Amino acid sequence: MPIPHPFPYQGSKRRIASQILAYFPRDVDRLVEPFCGSAAVSIATAWEWRANRFWINDANDALMMLWSMILEHPRQLSEEYRRMWHEQLDDPDAYFYDVRDRFNADPQPGYFLYLLARIVKGSIRYSSSGRFNQSPDRRRLGMNPDTMSIQISDTSNLLSGRCRATCSDFREVVEFAGDYDLIYMDPPYQGTSETGDPRYHRGLPFDEFVQALDDMNRLNLSYIVSYDGWTGAKQHGSLLPSELGLTRVSIEAGRSTQSTLLGGADRTIESLYLSAQARKRANVEVGTLVLAGRS
């Protein structure tokens, strides 16, 4: 069976999760995802039995309420989605905007799941006042409810009973990491992550993140970070500074959708950074990789 994927979400690492897992230590007891999003890496890790326990976290409270429903009440969530999917059929656009208004007034998990299934590629957008304001993808009605039920059930079966879901600042989460934990971080994408950017519920300035990584180094924590990259000759974001002592790996993320639409063939490369402790536990040879902060 394919690895389950309960909802689309902007920036998901689902397609490259297996490449990321290749750099995981073999002695991981708990995987911690402080910026979990769709939790694609946690799901893949559970699927491959590469960790015993999981902690998924995100600053988006509506997202984490959705995850709590997936973990604790999967059948109820599936039935709510099924009902909404069928209710939309008479006038999908009008129904979408009605659900969006209801979600902004009362951010229930069922509303959020329906909205994520209907928008283009799970690309969420927020207004300056924090209201969800993305439009529907008029070419599709969202995942079929039978398929959605399977995805939710399989994900819940994988993680339920061994996964903690929280809504906190990532710095509060990593403080509790232990020797046999591995922290995987996929923070808001550089260049689009300042506070107030419509693509994110909450931004994370570059300097603040670098300081947090420096603090994590002082605690000798094992962590892996997805952060910057390239599409063709265009670089997305600054490299993390070499002073952090990280090791950078290039991950092939496939052909750029935007480039394909324009008739090009540019491919996207994403950077993966390993902390010194994570590299040591994974037994990765430094000489085969590229030091962070250098080309």
PDB file of C-alpha atoms in Angstrom:
ATOM      1  CA  MET A   1       0.000   0.000   0.000  1.00  0.00           C
ATOM      2  CA  PRO A   2       1.169   3.577  -0.580  1.00  0.00           C
ATOM      3  CA  ILE A   3       2.187   5.723   2.376  1.00  0.00           C
ATOM      4  CA  PRO A   4      -0.945   7.572   3.584  1.00  0.00           C
ATOM      5  CA  HIS A   5      -1.299  11.297   3.032  1.00  0.00           C
ATOM      6  CA  PRO A   6      -4.473  12.665   4.682  1.00  0.00           C
ATOM      7  CA  PHE A   7      -4.439  16.178   3.247  1.00  0.00           C
ATOM      8  CA  PRO A   8      -2.458  18.352   0.836  1.00  0.00           C
ATOM      9  CA  TYR A   9      -0.391  21.078   2.443  1.00  0.00           C
ATOM     10  CA  GLN A  10       1.919  23.751   1.127  1.00  0.00           C
ATOM     11  CA  GLY A  11       5.588  22.779   1.305  1.00  0.00           C
ATOM     12  CA  SER A  12       4.947  19.130   2.170  1.00  0.00           C
ATOM     13  CA  LYS A  13       8.059  16.935   2.016  1.00  0.00           C
ATOM     14  CA  ARG A  14       6.042  13.875   0.996  1.00  0.00           C
ATOM     15  CA  ARG A  15       7.857  13.415  -2.331  1.00  0.00           C
ATOM     16  CA  ILE A  16      11.344  13.619  -0.833  1.00  0.00           C
ATOM     17  CA  ALA A  17      10.699  12.051   2.576  1.00  0.00           C
ATOM     18  CA  SER A  18      12.580   8.883   1.674  1.00  0.00           C
ATOM     19  CA  GLN A  19      15.660  10.925   0.758  1.00  0.00           C
ATOM     20  CA  ILE A  20      15.474  12.764   4.070  1.00  0.00           C
ATOM     21  CA  LEU A  21      15.151   9.506   5.992  1.00  0.00           C
ATOM     22  CA  ALA A  22      18.393   8.303   4.413  1.00  0.00           C
ATOM     23  CA  TYR A  23      20.252  10.664   6.777  1.00  0.00           C
ATOM     24  CA  PHE A  24      18.423   9.609   9.946  1.00  0.00           C
ATOM     25  CA  PRO A  25      20.336   7.847  12.736  1.00  0.00           C
ATOM     26  CA  ARG A  26      19.351   4.224  13.315  1.00  0.00           C
ATOM     27  CA  ASP A  27      18.846   4.681  17.064  1.00  0.00           C
ATOM     28  CA  VAL A  28      15.943   7.172  16.993  1.00  0.00           C
ATOM     29  CA  ASP A  29      13.454   6.539  19.791  1.00  0.00           C
ATOM     30  CA  ARG A  30      11.324   9.642  19.164  1.00  0.00           C
ATOM     31  CA  LEU A  31      11.047  11.890  16.121  1.00  0.00           C
ATOM     32  CA  VAL A  32      10.146  15.484  16.956  1.00  0.00           C
ATOM     33  CA  GLU A  33       8.659  17.740  14.239  1.00  0.00           C
ATOM     34  CA  PRO A  34       8.282  21.305  15.604  1.00  0.00           C
ATOM     35  CA  PHE A  35       6.987  22.628  12.224  1.00  0.00           C
ATOM     36  CA  CYS A  36       4.986  19.569  11.245  1.00  0.00           C
ATOM     37  CA  GLY A  37       2.597  20.887   8.558  1.00  0.00           C
ATOM     38  CA  SER A  38       1.332  17.716   6.861  1.00  0.00           C
ATOM     39  CA  ALA A  39       3.735  15.646   9.030  1.00  0.00           C
ATOM     40  CA  ALA A  40       4.943  13.871   5.887  1.00  0.00           C
ATOM     41  CA  VAL A  41       8.308  13.043   7.423  1.00  0.00           C
ATOM     42  CA  SER A  42       6.765  11.660  10.616  1.00  0.00           C
ATOM     43  CA  ILE A  43       4.337   9.547   8.573  1.00  0.00           C
ATOM     44  CA  ALA A  44       7.158   8.191   6.386  1.00  0.00           C
ATOM     45  CA  THR A  45       9.277   7.495   9.469  1.00  0.00           C
ATOM     46  CA  ALA A  46       6.435   5.567  11.096  1.00  0.00           C
ATOM     47  CA  TRP A  47       5.809   3.688   7.851  1.00  0.00           C
ATOM     48  CA  GLU A  48       9.474   2.617   7.728  1.00  0.00           C
ATOM     49  CA  TRP A  49       9.587   1.837  11.480  1.00  0.00           C
ATOM     50  CA  ARG A  50      12.497   4.253  11.928  1.00  0.00           C
ATOM     51  CA  ALA A  51      11.231   5.618  15.289  1.00  0.00           C
ATOM     52  CA  ASN A  52       9.087   4.346  18.152  1.00  0.00           C
ATOM     53  CA  ARG A  53       7.376   7.585  19.173  1.00  0.00           C
ATOM     54  CA  PHE A  54       6.489  10.917  17.605  1.00  0.00           C
ATOM     55  CA  TRP A  55       5.877  14.502  18.634  1.00  0.00           C
ATOM     56  CA  ILE A  56       4.253  16.704  15.997  1.00  0.00           C
ATOM     57  CA  ASN A  57       3.830  20.421  16.634  1.00  0.00           C
ATOM     58  CA  ASP A  58       2.914  23.526  14.706  1.00  0.00           C
ATOM     59  CA  ALA A  59       2.140  27.156  15.575  1.00  0.00           C
ATOM     60  CA  ASN A  60      -1.081  26.931  13.531  1.00  0.00           C
ATOM     61  CA  ASP A  61      -3.722  25.987  16.110  1.00  0.00           C
ATOM     62  CA  ALA A  62      -6.350  25.034  13.496  1.00  0.00           C
ATOM     63  CA  LEU A  63      -3.876  22.641  11.919  1.00  0.00           C
ATOM     64  CA  MET A  64      -3.078  20.988  15.229  1.00  0.00           C
ATOM     65  CA  MET A  65      -6.776  20.627  16.076  1.00  0.00           C
ATOM     66  CA  LEU A  66      -7.109  18.818  12.754  1.00  0.00           C
ATOM     67  CA  TRP A  67      -4.213  16.538  13.657  1.00  0.00           C
ATOM     68  CA  SER A  68      -5.781  15.790  17.035  1.00  0.00           C
ATOM     69  CA  MET A  69      -8.961  14.689  15.258  1.00  0.00           C
ATOM     70  CA  ILE A  70      -6.992  12.457  12.887  1.00  0.00           C
ATOM     71  CA  LEU A  71      -5.229  10.810  15.816  1.00  0.00           C
ATOM     72  CA  GLU A  72      -8.148  10.531  18.231  1.00  0.00           C
ATOM     73  CA  HIS A  73     -11.405  10.598  16.220  1.00  0.00           C
ATOM     74  CA  PRO A  74     -10.614   9.510  12.639  1.00  0.00           C
ATOM     75  CA  ARG A  75     -14.048   8.048  11.890  1.00  0.00           C
ATOM     76  CA  GLN A  76     -15.892  11.161  13.047  1.00  0.00           C
ATOM     77  CA  LEU A  77     -13.624  13.380  10.946  1.00  0.00           C
ATOM     78  CA  SER A  78     -14.089  11.178   7.874  1.00  0.00           C
ATOM     79  CA  GLU A  79     -17.872  11.311   8.205  1.00  0.00           C
ATOM     80  CA  GLU A  80     -17.840  15.093   8.589  1.00  0.00           C
ATOM     81  CA  TYR A  81     -15.792  15.390   5.413  1.00  0.00           C
ATOM     82  CA  ARG A  82     -18.074  12.951   3.579  1.00  0.00           C
ATOM     83  CA  ARG A  83     -21.150  15.001   4.518  1.00  0.00           C
ATOM     84  CA  MET A  84     -19.544  18.276   3.419  1.00  0.00           C
ATOM     85  CA  TRP A  85     -18.222  16.816   0.184  1.00  0.00           C
ATOM     86  CA  HIS A  86     -21.718  15.721  -0.829  1.00  0.00           C
ATOM     87  CA  GLU A  87     -23.347  18.957   0.360  1.00  0.00           C
ATOM     88  CA  GLN A  88     -21.138  20.999  -1.977  1.00  0.00           C
ATOM     89  CA  LEU A  89     -22.263  19.285  -5.195  1.00  0.00           C
ATOM     90  CA  ASP A  90     -25.138  21.631  -6.072  1.00  0.00           C
ATOM     91  CA  ASP A  91     -22.927  24.745  -6.010  1.00  0.00           C
ATOM     92  CA  PRO A  92     -19.283  23.967  -5.111  1.00  0.00           C
ATOM     93  CA  ASP A  93     -18.018  27.574  -5.195  1.00  0.00           C
ATOM     94  CA  ALA A  94     -20.785  29.012  -3.040  1.00  0.00           C
ATOM     95  CA  TYR A  95     -20.419  26.133  -0.597  1.00  0.00           C
ATOM     96  CA  PHE A  96     -16.651  26.654  -0.364  1.00  0.00           C
ATOM     97  CA  TYR A  97     -17.007  30.339   0.520  1.00  0.00           C
ATOM     98  CA  ASP A  98     -19.707  29.545   3.066  1.00  0.00           C
ATOM     99  CA  VAL A  99     -17.418  26.992   4.754  1.00  0.00           C
ATOM    100  CA  ARG A 100     -14.552  29.484   4.641  1.00  0.00           C
ATOM    101  CA  ASP A 101     -16.693  32.061   6.451  1.00  0.00           C
ATOM    102  CA  ARG A 102     -17.720  29.463   9.015  1.00  0.00           C
ATOM    103  CA  PHE A 103     -14.101  28.422   9.524  1.00  0.00           C
ATOM    104  CA  ASN A 104     -12.956  32.014  10.091  1.00  0.00           C
ATOM    105  CA  ALA A 105     -15.698  32.423  12.697  1.00  0.00           C
ATOM    106  CA  ASP A 106     -15.136  29.023  14.317  1.00  0.00           C
ATOM    107  CA  PRO A 107     -12.026  27.113  13.095  1.00  0.00           C
ATOM    108  CA  GLN A 108     -13.355  23.571  13.405  1.00  0.00           C
ATOM    109  CA  PRO A 109     -11.145  20.685  12.113  1.00  0.00           C
ATOM    110  CA  GLY A 110     -13.791  19.448   9.658  1.00  0.00           C
ATOM    111  CA  TYR A 111     -14.010  22.866   8.023  1.00  0.00           C
ATOM    112  CA  PHE A 112     -10.224  23.079   7.730  1.00  0.00           C
ATOM    113  CA  LEU A 113      -9.924  19.622   6.179  1.00  0.00           C
ATOM    114  CA  TYR A 114     -12.556  20.488   3.568  1.00  0.00           C
ATOM    115  CA  LEU A 115     -10.820  23.792   2.724  1.00  0.00           C
ATOM    116  CA  LEU A 116      -7.416  22.117   2.406  1.00  0.00           C
ATOM    117  CA  ALA A 117      -8.898  19.527   0.063  1.00  0.00           C
ATOM    118  CA  ARG A 118     -10.442  22.201  -2.179  1.00  0.00           C
ATOM    119  CA  ILE A 119      -7.688  24.823  -2.529  1.00  0.00           C
ATOM    120  CA  VAL A 120      -4.903  24.602  -5.126  1.00  0.00           C
ATOM    121  CA  LYS A 121      -2.104  22.281  -3.902  1.00  0.00           C
ATOM    122  CA  GLY A 122      -2.915  22.973  -0.273  1.00  0.00           C
ATOM    123  CA  SER A 123      -1.507  26.477  -0.720  1.00  0.00           C
ATOM    124  CA  ILE A 124      -3.035  28.271   2.251  1.00  0.00           C
ATOM    125  CA  ARG A 125      -3.250  32.055   2.455  1.00  0.00           C
ATOM    126  CA  TYR A 126      -4.146  34.402   5.308  1.00  0.00           C
ATOM    127  CA  SER A 127      -5.153  38.052   5.381  1.00  0.00           C
ATOM    128  CA  SER A 128      -3.283  40.620   7.461  1.00  0.00           C
ATOM    129  CA  SER A 129      -5.892  40.095  10.178  1.00  0.00           C
ATOM    130  CA  GLY A 130      -5.272  36.336  10.188  1.00  0.00           C
ATOM    131  CA  ARG A 131      -8.385  35.258   8.268  1.00  0.00           C
ATOM    132  CA  PHE A 132      -8.102  32.324   5.860  1.00  0.00           C
ATOM    133  CA  ASN A 133      -8.658  33.889   2.419  1.00  0.00           C
ATOM    134  CA  GLN A 134      -7.535  31.399  -0.243  1.00  0.00           C
ATOM    135  CA  SER A 135      -9.907  30.648  -3.159  1.00  0.00           C
ATOM    136  CA  PRO A 136     -11.059  27.214  -4.358  1.00  0.00           C
ATOM    137  CA  ASP A 137      -9.563  25.185  -7.168  1.00  0.00           C
ATOM    138  CA  ARG A 138     -12.503  25.206  -9.566  1.00  0.00           C
ATOM    139  CA  ARG A 139     -11.134  22.245 -11.530  1.00  0.00           C
ATOM    140  CA  ARG A 140     -11.615  19.810  -8.640  1.00  0.00           C
ATOM    141  CA  LEU A 141     -14.053  19.000  -5.858  1.00  0.00           C
ATOM    142  CA  GLY A 142     -11.437  17.740  -3.421  1.00  0.00           C
ATOM    143  CA  MET A 143     -10.399  14.219  -2.511  1.00  0.00           C
ATOM    144  CA  ASN A 144     -13.161  11.648  -2.912  1.00  0.00           C
ATOM    145  CA  PRO A 145     -14.632  10.891   0.543  1.00  0.00           C
ATOM    146  CA  ASP A 146     -13.954   7.147   0.227  1.00  0.00           C
ATOM    147  CA  THR A 147     -10.291   7.874  -0.488  1.00  0.00           C
ATOM    148  CA  MET A 148     -10.165  10.466   2.285  1.00  0.00           C
ATOM    149  CA  SER A 149     -11.564   7.961   4.771  1.00  0.00           C
ATOM    150  CA  ILE A 150      -8.818   5.475   3.914  1.00  0.00           C
ATOM    151  CA  GLN A 151      -6.080   8.114   4.140  1.00  0.00           C
ATOM    152  CA  ILE A 152      -7.270   9.339   7.530  1.00  0.00           C
ATOM    153  CA  SER A 153      -7.759   5.826   8.913  1.00  0.00           C
ATOM    154  CA  ASP A 154      -4.349   4.588   7.733  1.00  0.00           C
ATOM    155  CA  THR A 155      -2.590   7.675   9.114  1.00  0.00           C
ATOM    156  CA  SER A 156      -4.356   7.335  12.452  1.00  0.00           C
ATOM    157  CA  ASN A 157      -3.464   3.645  12.652  1.00  0.00           C
ATOM    158  CA  LEU A 158       0.191   4.479  11.995  1.00  0.00           C
ATOM    159  CA  LEU A 159       0.544   7.211  14.614  1.00  0.00           C
ATOM    160  CA  SER A 160      -2.261   6.910  17.171  1.00  0.00           C
ATOM    161  CA  GLY A 161      -1.119   5.817  20.610  1.00  0.00           C
ATOM    162  CA  ARG A 162       2.485   6.810  20.041  1.00  0.00           C
ATOM    163  CA  CYS A 163       2.178  10.391  18.797  1.00  0.00           C
ATOM    164  CA  ARG A 164       1.830  13.624  20.755  1.00  0.00           C
ATOM    165  CA  ALA A 165       0.277  16.657  19.006  1.00  0.00           C
ATOM    166  CA  THR A 166       0.811  20.184  20.358  1.00  0.00           C
ATOM    167  CA  CYS A 167       0.513  23.824  19.316  1.00  0.00           C
ATOM    168  CA  SER A 168       3.523  25.709  20.707  1.00  0.00           C
ATOM    169  CA  ASP A 169       6.480  27.804  19.689  1.00  0.00           C
ATOM    170  CA  PHE A 170       9.152  25.491  18.274  1.00  0.00           C
ATOM    171  CA  ARG A 171      11.697  26.649  20.864  1.00  0.00           C
ATOM    172  CA  GLU A 172       9.492  25.374  23.663  1.00  0.00           C
ATOM    173  CA  VAL A 173       9.312  21.964  21.985  1.00  0.00           C
ATOM    174  CA  VAL A 174      13.028  21.404  21.362  1.00  0.00           C
ATOM    175  CA  GLU A 175      13.857  22.190  25.002  1.00  0.00           C
ATOM    176  CA  PHE A 176      12.427  18.777  25.910  1.00  0.00           C
ATOM    177  CA  ALA A 177      14.439  16.750  23.371  1.00  0.00           C
ATOM    178  CA  GLY A 178      16.544  13.929  24.775  1.00  0.00           C
ATOM    179  CA  ASP A 179      19.587  11.918  23.723  1.00  0.00           C
ATOM    180  CA  TYR A 180      17.625   9.427  21.624  1.00  0.00           C
ATOM    181  CA  ASP A 181      15.332  11.969  20.014  1.00  0.00           C
ATOM    182  CA  LEU A 182      15.823  13.350  16.527  1.00  0.00           C
ATOM    183  CA  ILE A 183      14.416  16.786  15.688  1.00  0.00           C
ATOM    184  CA  TYR A 184      13.387  17.339  12.069  1.00  0.00           C
ATOM    185  CA  MET A 185      12.592  20.962  11.208  1.00  0.00           C
ATOM    186  CA  ASP A 186      10.976  22.340   8.079  1.00  0.00           C
ATOM    187  CA  PRO A 187      10.334  25.985   9.063  1.00  0.00           C
ATOM    188  CA  PRO A 188       8.515  28.606   6.956  1.00  0.00           C
ATOM    189  CA  TYR A 189      10.294  29.009   3.642  1.00  0.00           C
ATOM    190  CA  GLN A 190      12.879  31.783   3.426  1.00  0.00           C
ATOM    191  CA  GLY A 191      11.788  34.943   1.657  1.00  0.00           C
ATOM    192  CA  THR A 192       8.155  34.254   2.508  1.00  0.00           C
ATOM    193  CA  SER A 193       8.404  33.830   6.245  1.00  0.00           C
ATOM    194  CA  GLU A 194       8.326  37.272   7.761  1.00  0.00           C
ATOM    195  CA  THR A 195       5.519  37.863  10.224  1.00  0.00           C
ATOM    196  CA  GLY A 196       2.372  38.834   8.350  1.00  0.00           C
ATOM    197  CA  ASP A 197       3.239  36.977   5.144  1.00  0.00           C
ATOM    198  CA  PRO A 198      -0.062  35.618   3.774  1.00  0.00           C
ATOM    199  CA  ARG A 199       1.363  32.146   3.160  1.00  0.00           C
ATOM    200  CA  TYR A 200       1.997  31.376   6.806  1.00  0.00           C
ATOM    201  CA  HIS A 201       0.074  31.500  10.043  1.00  0.00           C
ATOM    202  CA  ARG A 202       3.230  32.794  11.742  1.00  0.00           C
ATOM    203  CA  GLY A 203       6.607  33.761  10.256  1.00  0.00           C
ATOM    204  CA  LEU A 204      10.144  33.088  11.438  1.00  0.00           C
ATOM    205  CA  PRO A 205      12.867  35.676  10.708  1.00  0.00           C
ATOM    206  CA  PHE A 206      16.255  34.301   9.612  1.00  0.00           C
ATOM    207  CA  ASP A 207      18.251  35.739  12.530  1.00  0.00           C
ATOM    208  CA  GLU A 208      15.853  34.325  15.108  1.00  0.00           C
ATOM    209  CA  PHE A 209      16.096  30.869  13.607  1.00  0.00           C
ATOM    210  CA  VAL A 210      19.900  30.996  13.471  1.00  0.00           C
ATOM    211  CA  GLN A 211      19.999  31.998  17.145  1.00  0.00           C
ATOM    212  CA  ALA A 212      17.686  29.108  18.012  1.00  0.00           C
ATOM    213  CA  LEU A 213      19.951  26.661  16.166  1.00  0.00           C
ATOM    214  CA  ASP A 214      22.961  28.034  18.027  1.00  0.00           C
ATOM    215  CA  ASP A 215      21.133  27.441  21.309  1.00  0.00           C
ATOM    216  CA  MET A 216      20.323  23.894  20.214  1.00  0.00           C
ATOM    217  CA  ASN A 217      23.991  23.295  19.433  1.00  0.00           C
ATOM    218  CA  ARG A 218      24.895  24.334  22.980  1.00  0.00           C
ATOM    219  CA  LEU A 219      22.500  21.625  24.193  1.00  0.00           C
ATOM    220  CA  ASN A 220      24.173  19.115  21.845  1.00  0.00           C
ATOM    221  CA  LEU A 221      20.841  18.232  20.237  1.00  0.00           C
ATOM    222  CA  SER A 222      20.432  15.990  17.196  1.00  0.00           C
ATOM    223  CA  TYR A 223      18.536  17.852  14.500  1.00  0.00           C
ATOM    224  CA  ILE A 224      18.044  17.961  10.738  1.00  0.00           C
ATOM    225  CA  VAL A 225      16.757  21.058   8.929  1.00  0.00           C
ATOM    226  CA  SER A 226      15.196  21.641   5.503  1.00  0.00           C
ATOM    227  CA  TYR A 227      15.680  25.329   4.757  1.00  0.00           C
ATOM    228  CA  ASP A 228      16.938  26.706   1.425  1.00  0.00           C
ATOM    229  CA  GLY A 229      17.412  25.540  -2.148  1.00  0.00           C
ATOM    230  CA  TRP A 230      17.641  26.266  -5.860  1.00  0.00           C
ATOM    231  CA  THR A 231      15.495  26.069  -8.963  1.00  0.00           C
ATOM    232  CA  GLY A 232      17.806  26.127 -11.946  1.00  0.00           C
ATOM    233  CA  ALA A 233      20.186  29.045 -11.312  1.00  0.00           C
ATOM    234  CA  LYS A 234      17.829  30.788  -8.883  1.00  0.00           C
ATOM    235  CA  GLN A 235      18.689  30.455  -5.221  1.00  0.00           C
ATOM    236  CA  HIS A 236      15.852  30.457  -2.676  1.00  0.00           C
ATOM    237  CA  GLY A 237      17.032  32.003   0.560  1.00  0.00           C
ATOM    238  CA  SER A 238      20.425  32.329   2.230  1.00  0.00           C
ATOM    239  CA  LEU A 239      22.509  29.383   3.343  1.00  0.00           C
ATOM    240  CA  LEU A 240      22.691  28.817   7.055  1.00  0.00           C
ATOM    241  CA  PRO A 241      26.005  30.222   8.379  1.00  0.00           C
ATOM    242  CA  SER A 242      29.067  27.979   8.616  1.00  0.00           C
ATOM    243  CA  GLU A 243      29.577  29.098  12.231  1.00  0.00           C
ATOM    244  CA  LEU A 244      26.762  26.736  13.217  1.00  0.00           C
ATOM    245  CA  GLY A 245      28.959  23.765  12.266  1.00  0.00           C
ATOM    246  CA  LEU A 246      26.222  22.084  10.222  1.00  0.00           C
ATOM    247  CA  THR A 247      26.638  19.775   7.258  1.00  0.00           C
ATOM    248  CA  ARG A 248      24.609  20.500   4.130  1.00  0.00           C
ATOM    249  CA  VAL A 249      23.263  17.847   1.785  1.00  0.00           C
ATOM    250  CA  SER A 250      21.590  18.521  -1.570  1.00  0.00           C
ATOM    251  CA  ILE A 251      18.235  16.791  -2.074  1.00  0.00           C
ATOM    252  CA  GLU A 252      16.732  16.378  -5.564  1.00  0.00           C
ATOM    253  CA  ALA A 253      13.123  17.566  -5.302  1.00  0.00           C
ATOM    254  CA  GLY A 254      12.102  17.062  -8.945  1.00  0.00           C
ATOM    255  CA  ARG A 255      11.085  19.350 -11.770  1.00  0.00           C
ATOM    256  CA  SER A 256       9.804  22.793 -10.838  1.00  0.00           C
ATOM    257  CA  THR A 257       6.059  23.137 -11.507  1.00  0.00           C
ATOM    258  CA  GLN A 258       6.456  26.797 -12.430  1.00  0.00           C
ATOM    259  CA  SER A 259       9.292  25.997 -14.842  1.00  0.00           C
ATOM    260  CA  THR A 260       7.223  23.257 -16.490  1.00  0.00           C
ATOM    261  CA  LEU A 261       4.305  25.647 -17.011  1.00  0.00           C
ATOM    262  CA  LEU A 262       6.684  28.042 -18.771  1.00  0.00           C
ATOM    263  CA  GLY A 263       8.036  25.296 -21.015  1.00  0.00           C
ATOM    264  CA  GLY A 264      11.295  24.825 -19.093  1.00  0.00           C
ATOM    265  CA  ALA A 265      12.901  21.841 -17.415  1.00  0.00           C
ATOM    266  CA  ASP A 266      14.509  23.399 -14.341  1.00  0.00           C
ATOM    267  CA  ARG A 267      14.748  21.096 -11.363  1.00  0.00           C
ATOM    268  CA  THR A 268      14.491  22.060  -7.721  1.00  0.00           C
ATOM    269  CA  ILE A 269      17.256  21.227  -5.264  1.00  0.00           C
ATOM    270  CA  GLU A 270      16.593  21.528  -1.540  1.00  0.00           C
ATOM    271  CA  SER A 271      19.211  21.805   1.190  1.00  0.00           C
ATOM    272  CA  LEU A 272      19.200  19.464   4.164  1.00  0.00           C
ATOM    273  CA  TYR A 273      21.324  20.448   7.170  1.00  0.00           C
ATOM    274  CA  LEU A 274      22.595  17.986   9.777  1.00  0.00           C
ATOM    275  CA  SER A 275      23.743  19.077  13.218  1.00  0.00           C
ATOM    276  CA  ALA A 276      27.082  17.702  14.413  1.00  0.00           C
ATOM    277  CA  GLN A 277      25.354  15.338  16.845  1.00  0.00           C
ATOM    278  CA  ALA A 278      22.878  14.080  14.224  1.00  0.00           C
ATOM    279  CA  ARG A 279      25.723  13.490  11.773  1.00  0.00           C
ATOM    280  CA  LYS A 280      27.682  11.585  14.431  1.00  0.00           C
ATOM    281  CA  ARG A 281      24.718   9.352  15.300  1.00  0.00           C
ATOM    282  CA  ALA A 282      23.963   8.725  11.615  1.00  0.00           C
ATOM    283  CA  ASN A 283      27.629   7.842  11.010  1.00  0.00           C
ATOM    284  CA  VAL A 284      27.779  10.103   7.960  1.00  0.00           C
ATOM    285  CA  GLU A 285      31.226  10.773   6.537  1.00  0.00           C
ATOM    286  CA  VAL A 286      31.858  14.537   6.446  1.00  0.00           C
ATOM    287  CA  GLY A 287      34.121  14.234   3.427  1.00  0.00           C
ATOM    288  CA  THR A 288      31.247  13.039   1.240  1.00  0.00           C
ATOM    289  CA  LEU A 289      29.084  16.089   2.019  1.00  0.00           C
ATOM    290  CA  VAL A 290      29.232  19.874   1.683  1.00  0.00           C
ATOM    291  CA  LEU A 291      29.881  22.072   4.700  1.00  0.00           C
ATOM    292  CA  ALA A 292      27.037  24.459   5.428  1.00  0.00           C
ATOM    293  CA  GLY A 293      27.563  28.075   4.465  1.00  0.00           C
ATOM    294  CA  ARG A 294      29.883  27.210   1.552  1.00  0.00           C
ATOM    295  CA  SER A 295      29.226  26.605  -2.122  1.00  0.00           C
TER     296      SER A 295
END
